[in-house]
Amino acid sequence: DIQLTQSPSFLSASVGDRVTITCRASQGISSYLAWYQQKPGKAPKLLIYAASTLQSGVPSRFSGSGSGTEFTLTISSLQPEDFATYYCQQLNSYPRTFGQGTRLEIK
Amino acid sequence: EVQLVESGGGLVQPGGSLRLSCAASGFTFSSYEMNWVRQAPGKGLEWVSYISSSGSTIYYADSVKGRFTISRDNAKNSLYLQMNSLRAEDTAVYYCARDDIAVAGLYYYYYMDVWGKGTTVTVSS
């Protein structure tokens, strides 16, 4: 199975900050990676797929990059509604594993 | 409006069974592959199972293989998860999620673009 490791697991930042979350895969997955945002008590929301393609309706301050084994999610200027938990997921092979999550909190 | 609505969760004793349903609306259900994803209390997301649009291809996580069965009824626009031999560690919110695909040249990029709100399963005596 492909393991995904996100770093950091916890991130404290302020409104307006630029933040980057990293997701590393245990083996190459090309660009078969998605990023999701989840707020407490809510379902996950797709942000990015194919490593760097922004889902329709998602603000352009979100961006994704990477291929192979290392990927990043960047939020260029944090807004109050961005404080949530973020997950990466590989869709290269089954089982479709998720990273353990990165909790982004207000400093 | 594109929508997925899960139902069927509840409290069940260890060793018991439960059948979850996911009702789809606002899109052509029979054209889409579907998944179940779960989240234990205070934990991260765990992919559980996948079924192709026709139902001919199915995958499971090792943690549920042999105990859970995914199925679908395209005539009823519904997805199901039959859960048997339930354990305490199956306690979670269960989400159904739609698969979509983006084609770029020779590459097919899958992603889960529509999610239900989830149904809660609690396994406890």
CSV table of C-alpha atoms in Angstrom, one decimal:
chain,number,residue,atom,x,y,z
A,1,ASP,CA,0.0,0.0,0.0
A,2,ILE,CA,1.1,3.6,-0.7
A,3,GLN,CA,1.6,5.6,2.5
A,4,LEU,CA,1.1,9.4,2.5
A,5,THR,CA,2.9,11.5,5.2
A,6,GLN,CA,1.8,15.1,5.6
A,7,SER,CA,3.9,17.7,7.3
A,8,PRO,CA,3.3,19.5,9.5
A,9,SER,CA,0.5,17.7,11.4
A,10,PHE,CA,-0.4,21.0,13.1
A,11,LEU,CA,0.1,24.6,11.9
A,12,SER,CA,-0.6,27.8,13.6
A,13,ALA,CA,-0.8,30.9,11.4
A,14,SER,CA,-2.4,34.3,11.1
A,15,VAL,CA,-4.8,35.8,8.6
A,16,GLY,CA,-2.8,37.0,5.6
A,17,ASP,CA,0.0,34.5,6.1
A,18,ARG,CA,1.3,32.3,3.3
A,19,VAL,CA,1.3,28.7,4.3
A,20,THR,CA,2.5,25.5,2.7
A,21,ILE,CA,1.6,21.9,3.5
A,22,THR,CA,3.7,19.0,2.2
A,23,CYS,CA,2.5,15.5,1.4
A,24,ARG,CA,5.1,12.8,0.7
A,25,ALA,CA,4.2,9.4,-0.9
A,26,SER,CA,6.1,6.2,-0.1
A,27,GLN,CA,6.4,5.5,-3.8
A,28,GLY,CA,5.9,7.4,-7.0
A,29,ILE,CA,2.3,8.3,-7.8
A,30,SER,CA,2.8,10.6,-10.8
A,31,SER,CA,0.3,13.4,-10.4
A,32,TYR,CA,-2.5,11.2,-9.0
A,33,LEU,CA,-3.0,13.3,-5.9
A,34,ALA,CA,-5.9,15.3,-4.6
A,35,TRP,CA,-6.3,17.8,-1.7
A,36,TYR,CA,-9.4,18.2,0.5
A,37,GLN,CA,-10.4,20.7,3.2
A,38,GLN,CA,-12.5,19.6,6.1
A,39,LYS,CA,-14.2,21.8,8.7
A,40,PRO,CA,-15.4,20.3,12.1
A,41,GLY,CA,-18.6,18.4,11.7
A,42,LYS,CA,-18.6,18.8,7.9
A,43,ALA,CA,-17.8,16.5,4.9
A,44,PRO,CA,-14.5,17.0,3.1
A,45,LYS,CA,-14.4,19.4,0.2
A,46,LEU,CA,-12.3,18.9,-2.9
A,47,LEU,CA,-9.8,21.7,-3.4
A,48,ILE,CA,-7.3,20.3,-6.0
A,49,TYR,CA,-6.9,17.3,-8.2
A,50,ALA,CA,-4.3,16.0,-10.5
A,51,ALA,CA,-1.8,17.5,-8.0
A,52,SER,CA,-2.3,21.1,-9.4
A,53,THR,CA,-5.7,21.6,-10.9
A,54,LEU,CA,-8.0,23.8,-8.9
A,55,GLN,CA,-11.5,22.5,-8.5
A,56,SER,CA,-14.2,24.8,-9.9
A,57,GLY,CA,-15.3,27.4,-7.4
A,58,VAL,CA,-12.2,27.1,-5.2
A,59,PRO,CA,-10.5,30.4,-4.5
A,60,SER,CA,-7.3,31.1,-6.5
A,61,ARG,CA,-5.3,31.6,-3.3
A,62,PHE,CA,-5.2,27.8,-3.1
A,63,SER,CA,-2.6,26.1,-5.3
A,64,GLY,CA,-1.0,22.7,-5.6
A,65,SER,CA,2.3,21.5,-7.0
A,66,GLY,CA,4.5,18.4,-7.3
A,67,SER,CA,4.7,15.0,-8.9
A,68,GLY,CA,6.2,11.7,-8.1
A,69,THR,CA,6.6,11.5,-4.3
A,70,GLU,CA,6.5,15.1,-3.1
A,71,PHE,CA,3.6,17.5,-3.3
A,72,THR,CA,2.6,20.8,-1.7
A,73,LEU,CA,-0.6,22.7,-1.0
A,74,THR,CA,-0.1,26.4,-0.7
A,75,ILE,CA,-2.5,29.0,0.6
A,76,SER,CA,-1.2,32.4,-0.6
A,77,SER,CA,-3.0,34.6,1.9
A,78,LEU,CA,-4.9,33.0,4.7
A,79,GLN,CA,-8.5,34.0,5.1
A,80,PRO,CA,-10.6,33.3,8.3
A,81,GLU,CA,-12.6,30.6,6.5
A,82,ASP,CA,-9.4,28.7,5.7
A,83,PHE,CA,-8.8,27.5,9.2
A,84,ALA,CA,-9.6,23.8,8.9
A,85,THR,CA,-7.9,20.4,8.5
A,86,TYR,CA,-6.4,19.5,5.1
A,87,TYR,CA,-5.9,16.0,3.7
A,88,CYS,CA,-4.0,14.7,0.7
A,89,GLN,CA,-5.2,11.5,-1.1
A,90,GLN,CA,-3.5,9.4,-3.6
A,91,LEU,CA,-5.6,8.0,-6.5
A,92,ASN,CA,-2.8,6.1,-8.2
A,93,SER,CA,-3.8,2.7,-6.9
A,94,TYR,CA,-6.0,0.9,-4.4
A,95,PRO,CA,-6.3,1.3,-1.5
A,96,ARG,CA,-6.8,5.0,-2.1
A,97,THR,CA,-5.0,6.2,1.0
A,98,PHE,CA,-5.2,9.6,2.7
A,99,GLY,CA,-2.5,11.5,4.6
A,100,GLN,CA,-3.0,11.8,8.3
A,101,GLY,CA,-4.2,15.4,8.0
A,102,THR,CA,-2.8,18.9,8.8
A,103,ARG,CA,-4.8,21.0,11.2
A,104,LEU,CA,-4.5,24.7,10.5
A,105,GLU,CA,-5.4,26.9,13.4
A,106,ILE,CA,-5.5,30.6,14.0
A,107,LYS,CA,-2.4,32.1,15.8
B,1,GLU,CA,-28.6,20.3,-7.3
B,2,VAL,CA,-26.1,17.5,-7.1
B,3,GLN,CA,-26.6,15.7,-3.8
B,4,LEU,CA,-25.7,12.6,-1.9
B,5,VAL,CA,-27.6,11.7,1.2
B,6,GLU,CA,-26.5,8.8,3.5
B,7,SER,CA,-28.8,6.9,5.8
B,8,GLY,CA,-28.9,3.7,7.9
B,9,GLY,CA,-26.4,4.5,10.6
B,10,GLY,CA,-27.0,3.8,14.2
B,11,LEU,CA,-25.9,1.9,17.3
B,12,VAL,CA,-25.1,-1.8,16.9
B,13,GLN,CA,-23.5,-4.4,19.1
B,14,PRO,CA,-20.1,-5.9,18.3
B,15,GLY,CA,-20.6,-8.8,15.8
B,16,GLY,CA,-23.8,-7.2,14.5
B,17,SER,CA,-24.8,-6.0,11.0
B,18,LEU,CA,-25.9,-2.7,9.5
B,19,ARG,CA,-26.7,-1.6,5.9
B,20,LEU,CA,-25.9,1.9,4.9
B,21,SER,CA,-27.6,3.6,1.9
B,22,CYS,CA,-26.6,6.6,-0.1
B,23,ALA,CA,-29.3,8.3,-2.3
B,24,ALA,CA,-28.0,10.3,-5.3
B,25,SER,CA,-29.8,13.1,-7.0
B,26,GLY,CA,-29.1,15.9,-9.5
B,27,PHE,CA,-26.8,13.8,-11.8
B,28,THR,CA,-26.8,10.7,-13.8
B,29,PHE,CA,-25.9,8.2,-11.1
B,30,SER,CA,-25.3,5.3,-13.4
B,31,SER,CA,-22.5,7.1,-15.2
B,32,TYR,CA,-20.4,7.6,-12.1
B,33,GLU,CA,-18.1,5.4,-9.9
B,34,MET,CA,-18.7,5.7,-6.2
B,35,ASN,CA,-16.8,5.3,-2.9
B,36,TRP,CA,-17.4,4.9,0.8
B,37,VAL,CA,-15.0,6.8,3.1
B,38,ARG,CA,-15.1,6.8,6.9
B,39,GLN,CA,-13.8,8.9,9.7
B,40,ALA,CA,-13.5,7.5,13.3
B,41,PRO,CA,-14.1,10.0,16.1
B,42,GLY,CA,-11.2,12.5,16.3
B,43,LYS,CA,-9.3,10.7,13.5
B,44,GLY,CA,-8.5,11.2,9.9
B,45,LEU,CA,-10.2,10.0,6.7
B,46,GLU,CA,-10.0,6.4,5.7
B,47,TRP,CA,-11.1,5.1,2.2
B,48,VAL,CA,-13.3,2.0,2.6
B,49,SER,CA,-14.5,0.8,-0.7
B,50,TYR,CA,-15.0,1.6,-4.4
B,51,ILE,CA,-17.5,0.4,-7.0
B,52,SER,CA,-17.5,1.1,-10.8
B,53,SER,CA,-20.5,2.6,-12.6
B,54,SER,CA,-21.8,-0.8,-13.7
B,55,GLY,CA,-20.9,-2.5,-10.4
B,56,SER,CA,-18.5,-4.9,-12.1
B,57,THR,CA,-15.4,-3.7,-10.4
B,58,ILE,CA,-15.1,-3.4,-6.7
B,59,TYR,CA,-12.2,-2.7,-4.2
B,60,TYR,CA,-12.0,-2.8,-0.4
B,61,ALA,CA,-9.6,-1.6,2.2
B,62,ASP,CA,-7.9,-4.5,4.0
B,63,SER,CA,-9.5,-3.4,7.2
B,64,VAL,CA,-13.1,-4.3,5.9
B,65,LYS,CA,-12.4,-7.0,3.3
B,66,GLY,CA,-14.5,-10.0,3.9
B,67,ARG,CA,-16.9,-8.2,6.2
B,68,PHE,CA,-18.3,-5.3,4.2
B,69,THR,CA,-20.0,-5.5,0.8
B,70,ILE,CA,-20.5,-2.5,-1.5
B,71,SER,CA,-23.3,-2.5,-4.1
B,72,ARG,CA,-25.4,-0.2,-6.1
B,73,ASP,CA,-28.8,-0.1,-7.8
B,74,ASN,CA,-28.6,2.3,-10.7
B,75,ALA,CA,-32.4,2.1,-11.3
B,76,LYS,CA,-32.9,3.5,-7.8
B,77,ASN,CA,-29.9,5.9,-7.9
B,78,SER,CA,-28.6,4.3,-4.7
B,79,LEU,CA,-25.3,3.1,-3.3
B,80,TYR,CA,-25.1,0.6,-0.4
B,81,LEU,CA,-22.7,-0.7,2.1
B,82,GLN,CA,-23.6,-3.9,3.9
B,83,MET,CA,-21.5,-4.2,7.1
B,84,ASN,CA,-21.3,-7.5,8.9
B,85,SER,CA,-19.2,-8.7,11.9
B,86,LEU,CA,-18.9,-5.2,13.1
B,87,ARG,CA,-16.2,-4.3,15.5
B,88,ALA,CA,-15.6,-1.3,17.9
B,89,GLU,CA,-13.0,0.0,15.5
B,90,ASP,CA,-15.7,0.4,12.7
B,91,THR,CA,-17.2,3.2,14.8
B,92,ALA,CA,-17.1,6.2,12.5
B,93,VAL,CA,-19.0,8.7,10.3
B,94,TYR,CA,-19.4,7.0,6.9
B,95,TYR,CA,-19.5,9.2,3.8
B,96,CYS,CA,-20.4,8.3,0.3
B,97,ALA,CA,-18.4,10.2,-2.4
B,98,ARG,CA,-18.7,10.4,-6.1
B,99,ASP,CA,-15.7,9.8,-8.4
B,100,ASP,CA,-15.1,12.1,-11.2
B,101,ILE,CA,-12.4,12.0,-13.8
B,102,ALA,CA,-10.3,14.5,-15.8
B,103,VAL,CA,-8.7,13.4,-19.0
B,104,ALA,CA,-5.4,15.0,-20.0
B,105,GLY,CA,-3.9,13.3,-23.1
B,106,LEU,CA,-3.3,9.7,-22.2
B,107,TYR,CA,-3.8,10.3,-18.5
B,108,TYR,CA,-7.0,9.8,-16.4
B,109,TYR,CA,-7.0,11.7,-13.2
B,110,TYR,CA,-9.7,10.6,-10.6
B,111,TYR,CA,-10.9,12.6,-7.7
B,112,MET,CA,-13.9,12.6,-5.3
B,113,ASP,CA,-15.8,15.7,-6.0
B,114,VAL,CA,-19.2,15.3,-4.3
B,115,TRP,CA,-19.6,14.1,-0.8
B,116,GLY,CA,-22.6,13.4,1.4
B,117,LYS,CA,-22.9,14.7,4.9
B,118,GLY,CA,-22.3,11.3,6.4
B,119,THR,CA,-24.1,8.9,8.6
B,120,THR,CA,-22.8,7.8,12.1
B,121,VAL,CA,-22.2,4.2,12.9
B,122,THR,CA,-21.5,3.3,16.6
B,123,VAL,CA,-20.4,-0.2,17.5
B,124,SER,CA,-20.7,-0.8,21.2
B,125,SER,CA,-22.3,-3.1,23.7
